[in-house]
Short mmCIF file of C-alpha atoms in Angstrom, two decimals:
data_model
loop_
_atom_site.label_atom_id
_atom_site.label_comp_id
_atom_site.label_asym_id
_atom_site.label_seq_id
_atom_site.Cartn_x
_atom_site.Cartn_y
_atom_site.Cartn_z
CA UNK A 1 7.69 -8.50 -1.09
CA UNK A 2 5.08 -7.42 -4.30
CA UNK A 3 6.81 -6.60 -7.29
CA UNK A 4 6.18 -3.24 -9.30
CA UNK A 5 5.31 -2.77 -12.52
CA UNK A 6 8.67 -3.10 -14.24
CA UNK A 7 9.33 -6.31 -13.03
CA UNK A 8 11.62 -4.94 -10.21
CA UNK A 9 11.17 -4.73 -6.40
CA UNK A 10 9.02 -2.27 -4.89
CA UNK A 11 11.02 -0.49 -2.33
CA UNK A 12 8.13 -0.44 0.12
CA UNK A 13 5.30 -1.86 2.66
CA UNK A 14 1.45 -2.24 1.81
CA UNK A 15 -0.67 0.03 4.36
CA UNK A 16 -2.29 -1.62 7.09
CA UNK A 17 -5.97 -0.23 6.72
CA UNK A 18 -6.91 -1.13 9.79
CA UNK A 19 -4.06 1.34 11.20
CA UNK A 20 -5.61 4.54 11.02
CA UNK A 21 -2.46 6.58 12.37
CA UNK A 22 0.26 4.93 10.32
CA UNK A 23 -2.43 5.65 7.35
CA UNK A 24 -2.77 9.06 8.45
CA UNK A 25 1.34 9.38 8.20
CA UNK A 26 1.92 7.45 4.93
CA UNK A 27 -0.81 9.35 2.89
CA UNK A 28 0.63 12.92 4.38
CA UNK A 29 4.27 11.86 3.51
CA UNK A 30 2.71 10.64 -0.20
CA UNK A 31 1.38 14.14 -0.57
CA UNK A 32 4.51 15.80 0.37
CA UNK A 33 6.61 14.07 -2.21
CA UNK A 34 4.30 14.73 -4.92
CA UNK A 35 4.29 18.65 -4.02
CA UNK A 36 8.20 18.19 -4.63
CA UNK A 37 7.76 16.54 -7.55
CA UNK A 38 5.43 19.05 -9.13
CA UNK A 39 7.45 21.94 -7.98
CA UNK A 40 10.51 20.15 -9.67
CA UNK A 41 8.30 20.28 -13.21
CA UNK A 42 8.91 16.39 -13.52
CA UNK A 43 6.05 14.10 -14.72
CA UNK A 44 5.16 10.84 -12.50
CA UNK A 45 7.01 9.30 -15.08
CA UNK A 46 10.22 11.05 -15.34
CA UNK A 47 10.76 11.32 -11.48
CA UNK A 48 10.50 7.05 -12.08
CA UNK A 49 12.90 7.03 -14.42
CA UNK A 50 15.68 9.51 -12.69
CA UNK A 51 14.18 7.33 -9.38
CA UNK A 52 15.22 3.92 -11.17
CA UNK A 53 11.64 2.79 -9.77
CA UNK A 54 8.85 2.02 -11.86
CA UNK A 55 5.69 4.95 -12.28
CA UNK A 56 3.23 2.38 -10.77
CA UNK A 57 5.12 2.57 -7.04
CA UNK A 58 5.83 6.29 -7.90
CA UNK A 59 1.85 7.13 -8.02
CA UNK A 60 1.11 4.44 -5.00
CA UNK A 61 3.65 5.80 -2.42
CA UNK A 62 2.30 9.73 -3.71
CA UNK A 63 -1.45 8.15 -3.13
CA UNK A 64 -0.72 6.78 0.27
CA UNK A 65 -0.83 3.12 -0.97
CA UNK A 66 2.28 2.25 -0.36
CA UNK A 67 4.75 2.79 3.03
CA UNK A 68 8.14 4.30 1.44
CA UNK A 69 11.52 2.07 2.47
CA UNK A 70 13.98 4.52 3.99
CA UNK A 71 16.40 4.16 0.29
CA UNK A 72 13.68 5.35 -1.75
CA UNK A 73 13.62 8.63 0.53
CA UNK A 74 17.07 9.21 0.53
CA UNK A 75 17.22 8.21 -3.77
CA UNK A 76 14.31 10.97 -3.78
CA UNK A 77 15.57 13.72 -1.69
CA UNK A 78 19.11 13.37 -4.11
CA UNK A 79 16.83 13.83 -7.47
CA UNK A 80 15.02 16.32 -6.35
CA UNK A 81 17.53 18.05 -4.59
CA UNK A 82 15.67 18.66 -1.43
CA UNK A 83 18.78 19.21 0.89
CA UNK A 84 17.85 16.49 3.61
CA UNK A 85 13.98 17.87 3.94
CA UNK A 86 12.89 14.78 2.05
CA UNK A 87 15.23 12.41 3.51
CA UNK A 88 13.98 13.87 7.38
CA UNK A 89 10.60 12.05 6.66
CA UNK A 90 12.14 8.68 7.45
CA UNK A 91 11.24 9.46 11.30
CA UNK A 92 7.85 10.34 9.89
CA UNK A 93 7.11 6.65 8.03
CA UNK A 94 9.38 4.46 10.73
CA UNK A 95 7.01 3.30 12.86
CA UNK A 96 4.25 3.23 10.44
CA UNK A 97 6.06 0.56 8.57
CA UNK A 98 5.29 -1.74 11.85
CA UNK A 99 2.38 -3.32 12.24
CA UNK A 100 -0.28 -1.22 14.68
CA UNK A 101 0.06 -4.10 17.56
CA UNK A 102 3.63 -4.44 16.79
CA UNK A 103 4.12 -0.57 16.94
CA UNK A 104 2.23 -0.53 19.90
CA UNK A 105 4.04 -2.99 22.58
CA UNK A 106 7.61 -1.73 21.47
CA UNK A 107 6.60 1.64 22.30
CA UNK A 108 5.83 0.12 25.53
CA UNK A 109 8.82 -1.68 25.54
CA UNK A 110 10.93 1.27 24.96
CA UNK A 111 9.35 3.04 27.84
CA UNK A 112 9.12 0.38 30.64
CA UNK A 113 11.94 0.23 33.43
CA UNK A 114 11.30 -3.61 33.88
CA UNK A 115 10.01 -6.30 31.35
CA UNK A 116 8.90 -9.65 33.21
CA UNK A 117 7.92 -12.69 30.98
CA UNK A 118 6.85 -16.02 30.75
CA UNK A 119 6.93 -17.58 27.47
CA UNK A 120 5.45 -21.07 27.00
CA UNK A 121 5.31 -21.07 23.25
CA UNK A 122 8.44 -19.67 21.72
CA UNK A 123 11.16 -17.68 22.56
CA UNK A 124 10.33 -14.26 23.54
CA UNK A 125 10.57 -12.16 21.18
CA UNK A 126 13.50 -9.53 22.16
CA UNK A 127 15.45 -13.02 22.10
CA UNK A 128 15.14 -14.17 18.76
CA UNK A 129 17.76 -13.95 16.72
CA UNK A 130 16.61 -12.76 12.78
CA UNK A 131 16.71 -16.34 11.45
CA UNK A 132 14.65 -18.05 14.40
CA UNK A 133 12.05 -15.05 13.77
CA UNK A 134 11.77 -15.71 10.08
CA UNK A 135 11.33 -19.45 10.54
CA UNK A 136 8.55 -18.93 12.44
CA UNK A 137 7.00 -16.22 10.33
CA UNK A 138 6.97 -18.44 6.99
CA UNK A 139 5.64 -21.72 9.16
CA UNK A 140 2.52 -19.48 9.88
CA UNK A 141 -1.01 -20.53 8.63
CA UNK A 142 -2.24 -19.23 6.84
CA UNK A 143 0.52 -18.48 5.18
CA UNK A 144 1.83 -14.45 5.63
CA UNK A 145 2.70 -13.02 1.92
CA UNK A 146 6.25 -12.09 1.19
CA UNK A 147 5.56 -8.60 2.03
CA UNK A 148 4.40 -9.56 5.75
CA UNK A 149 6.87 -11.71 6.51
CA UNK A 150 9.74 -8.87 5.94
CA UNK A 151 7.91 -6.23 7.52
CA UNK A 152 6.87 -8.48 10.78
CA UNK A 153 10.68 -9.49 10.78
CA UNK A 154 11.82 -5.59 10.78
CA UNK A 155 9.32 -4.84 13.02
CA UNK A 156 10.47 -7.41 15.72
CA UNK A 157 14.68 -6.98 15.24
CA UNK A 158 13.31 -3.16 15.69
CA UNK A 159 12.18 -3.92 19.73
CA UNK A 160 15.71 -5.28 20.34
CA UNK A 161 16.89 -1.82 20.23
CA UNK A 162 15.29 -1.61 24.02
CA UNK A 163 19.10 -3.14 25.06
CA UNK A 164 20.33 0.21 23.76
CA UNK A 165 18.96 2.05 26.14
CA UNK A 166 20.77 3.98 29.14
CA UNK A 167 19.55 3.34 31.80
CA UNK A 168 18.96 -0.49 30.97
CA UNK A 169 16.09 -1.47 31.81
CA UNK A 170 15.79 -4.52 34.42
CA UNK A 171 14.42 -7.24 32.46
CA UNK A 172 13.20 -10.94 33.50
CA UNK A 173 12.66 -13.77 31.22
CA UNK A 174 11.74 -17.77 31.83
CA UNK A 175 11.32 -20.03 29.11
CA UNK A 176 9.82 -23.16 28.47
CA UNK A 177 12.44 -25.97 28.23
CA UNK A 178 10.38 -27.10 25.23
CA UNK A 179 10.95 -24.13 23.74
CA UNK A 180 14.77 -24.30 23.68
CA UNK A 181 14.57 -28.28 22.53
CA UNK A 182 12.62 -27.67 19.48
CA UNK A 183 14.90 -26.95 16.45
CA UNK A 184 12.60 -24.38 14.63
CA UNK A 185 15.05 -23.47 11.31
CA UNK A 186 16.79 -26.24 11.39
CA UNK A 187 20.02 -27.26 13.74
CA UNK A 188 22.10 -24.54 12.45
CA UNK A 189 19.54 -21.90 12.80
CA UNK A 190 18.65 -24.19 16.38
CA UNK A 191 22.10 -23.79 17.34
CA UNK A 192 23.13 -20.07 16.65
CA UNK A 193 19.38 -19.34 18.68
CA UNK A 194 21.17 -20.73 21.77
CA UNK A 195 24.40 -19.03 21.48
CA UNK A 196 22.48 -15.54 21.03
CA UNK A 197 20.57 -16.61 24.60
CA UNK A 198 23.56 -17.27 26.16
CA UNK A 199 25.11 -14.49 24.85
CA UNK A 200 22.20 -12.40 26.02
CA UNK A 201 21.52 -14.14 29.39
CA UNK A 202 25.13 -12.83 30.08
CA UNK A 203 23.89 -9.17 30.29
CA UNK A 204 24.26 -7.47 33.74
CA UNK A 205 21.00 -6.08 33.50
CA UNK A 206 18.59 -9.79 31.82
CA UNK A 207 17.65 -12.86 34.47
CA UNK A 208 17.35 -15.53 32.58
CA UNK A 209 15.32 -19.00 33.69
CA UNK A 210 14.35 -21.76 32.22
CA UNK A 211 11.36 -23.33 33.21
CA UNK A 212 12.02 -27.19 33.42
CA UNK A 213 10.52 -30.23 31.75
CA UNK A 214 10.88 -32.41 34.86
CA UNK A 215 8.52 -29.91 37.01
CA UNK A 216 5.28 -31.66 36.43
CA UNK A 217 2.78 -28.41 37.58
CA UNK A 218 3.94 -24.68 37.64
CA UNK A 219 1.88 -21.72 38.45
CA UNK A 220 2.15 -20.66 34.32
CA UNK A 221 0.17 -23.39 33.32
CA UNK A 222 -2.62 -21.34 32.15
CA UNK A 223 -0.28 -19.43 29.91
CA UNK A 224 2.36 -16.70 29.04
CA UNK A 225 2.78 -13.86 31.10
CA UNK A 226 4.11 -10.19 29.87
CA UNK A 227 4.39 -7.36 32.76
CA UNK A 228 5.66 -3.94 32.17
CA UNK A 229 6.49 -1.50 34.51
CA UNK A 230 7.21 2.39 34.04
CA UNK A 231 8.47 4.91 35.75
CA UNK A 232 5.57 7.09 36.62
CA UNK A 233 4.22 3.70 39.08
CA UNK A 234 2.30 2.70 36.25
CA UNK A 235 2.46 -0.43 35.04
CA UNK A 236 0.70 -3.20 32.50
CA UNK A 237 0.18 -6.70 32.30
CA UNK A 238 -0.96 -9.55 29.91
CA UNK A 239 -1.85 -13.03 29.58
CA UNK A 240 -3.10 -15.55 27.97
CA UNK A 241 -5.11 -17.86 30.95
CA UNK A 242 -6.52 -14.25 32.49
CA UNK A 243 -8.97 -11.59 32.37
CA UNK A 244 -9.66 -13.19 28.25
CA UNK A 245 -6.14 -12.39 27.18
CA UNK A 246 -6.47 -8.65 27.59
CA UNK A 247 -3.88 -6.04 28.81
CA UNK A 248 -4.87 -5.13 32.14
CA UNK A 249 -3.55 -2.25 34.16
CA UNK A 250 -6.06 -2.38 37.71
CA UNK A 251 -3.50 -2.87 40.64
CA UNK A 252 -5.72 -6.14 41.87
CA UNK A 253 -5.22 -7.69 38.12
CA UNK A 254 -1.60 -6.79 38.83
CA UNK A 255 -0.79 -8.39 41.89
CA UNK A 256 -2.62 -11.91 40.57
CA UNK A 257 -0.08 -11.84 37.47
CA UNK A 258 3.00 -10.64 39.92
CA UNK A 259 1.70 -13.09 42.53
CA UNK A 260 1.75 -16.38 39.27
CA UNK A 261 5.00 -15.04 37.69
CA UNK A 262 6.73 -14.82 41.08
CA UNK A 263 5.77 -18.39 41.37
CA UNK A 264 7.04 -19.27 38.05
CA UNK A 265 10.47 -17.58 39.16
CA UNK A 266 10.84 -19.73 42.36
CA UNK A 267 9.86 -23.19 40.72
CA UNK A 268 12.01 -22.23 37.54
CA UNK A 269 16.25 -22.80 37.40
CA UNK A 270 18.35 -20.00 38.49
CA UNK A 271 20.07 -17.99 36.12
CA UNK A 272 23.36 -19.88 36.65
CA UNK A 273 21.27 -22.83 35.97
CA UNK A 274 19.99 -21.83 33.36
CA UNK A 275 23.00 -20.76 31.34
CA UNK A 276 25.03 -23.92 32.08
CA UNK A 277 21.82 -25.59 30.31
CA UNK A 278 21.89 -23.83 27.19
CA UNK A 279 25.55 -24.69 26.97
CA UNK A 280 25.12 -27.98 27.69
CA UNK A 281 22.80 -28.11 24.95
CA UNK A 282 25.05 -26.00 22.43
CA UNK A 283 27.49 -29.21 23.38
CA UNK A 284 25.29 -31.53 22.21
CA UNK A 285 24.22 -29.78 18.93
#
């Protein structure tokens, strides 16, 4: 997190130039405020100090600079007694907050009626608890700046909301054994990352497998594997030993990651398997 001109915390996000439409939103909601602040008849600095923000964030969120934390709407909307119109633009800067790619698959996420992975690395992501994602956020390198780290972090808690949804969506994970063994946080953080799993993996509507150490060759060798299906018939797939790592969407691209990741189903544990594993783990934590 940067640190504005006062000395105190800047309430905010840097914009992603690269992210044309959450650039678009930021600088709109920037000019916005500053019409209120005009039409109040306060100066930049003035509407700082009633704020309790220094001038220096006041003139980069107006300028588009800077992504506005949901408080500072809600702190401006009360000075300049805007009724809730200010405080509305949270919607507005919410998902431009997120990184583009980020933004991009929970929207996906948030729309798909089944979610199939395969993750060889780490845990997938809508399984992470906070502290497991932050480990692995500051062991990054290069090194993400304060600021990244916190709005990666928001950005990835943000996708769990998908178990909030009604209908629930039918969603299939198997994980690496490897995965689950390495203690990334430390033991306590290690241990409270199984007990969210199991907790998870006890939802009607989540399969969860682990993929075994002691099965020398599986058919996700080559890599991860991330499949989303929606409603409409559609559906889009990913990973990382096919087609270069691109999403692909073709129904014969399809069928060779349905064809691997039903493989990687059969030759992983069951779910009942699976779960008494992470316990017997959490036992020996």
């Amino acid at each position: 997190m940067s640190v504005d001109g006062d000395g105190t915390e800047e309430p905010g996000w840097e914009v992603d130039p690269e992210d044309e439409q959450g650039a678009a939103v930021v600088a709109a909601v920037g000019r916005q405020l500053k019409v209120w602040r005009e039409t109040a008849g306060l100066r930049a600095a003035d509407f700082a100090a009633r704020m309790g923000y220094g001038e220096d964030l006041v003139r980069k969120v107006e300028a588009g600079r800077r992504i506005p934390r949901p408080e500072y709407l809600d702190r401006a909307d009360e000075v300049l007694g805007a009724e809730g119109r200010i405080a509305a633009m949270k919607r507005d800067v919410e998902q431009a907050r997120y990184p583009r790619r980020v933004r991009d698959l929970a929207k996906m996420e948030s729309r798909a009626v089944e979610i199939s992975s395969y993750s060889i690395h780490t845990i997938h992501g809508l399984l992470q608890t906070e502290e497991h994602a932050r480990a692995l956020f500051e062991m990054r390198q290069p090194p993400y700046s304060g600021a990244e780290i916190e709005r990666y972090l928001a950005a990835r808690m943000a996708r769990r909301s998908v178990f909030d949804r009604d209908p629930a969506p039918s969603i299939t994970v198997v994980q690496e054994e490897a995965t689950l063994r390495r203690p990334i946080g430390g033991k306590k953080v290690w241990r409270r990352q199984l007990e969210h799993i199991a907790q998870v993996a006890g939802i009607r509507n989540i399969a969860f497998q682990i993929m075994p150490l002691r099965v020398e060759a599986h058919a996700g060798m080559h890599g991860g594997i991330e499949i989303l299906k929606f409603s409409d018939g559609s559906a889009v797939g990913k990973s990382e030993g096919a087609f270069g790592g691109r999403p692909v969407s073709g129904p014969r691209d399809l069928r060779i990651l349905e064809l691997r990741y039903g493989m990687i189903r059969a030759q992983a544990l069951t779910p009942r398997e699976s779960l008494a594993f992470i316990e017997h783990a959490l036992g020996e934590t």
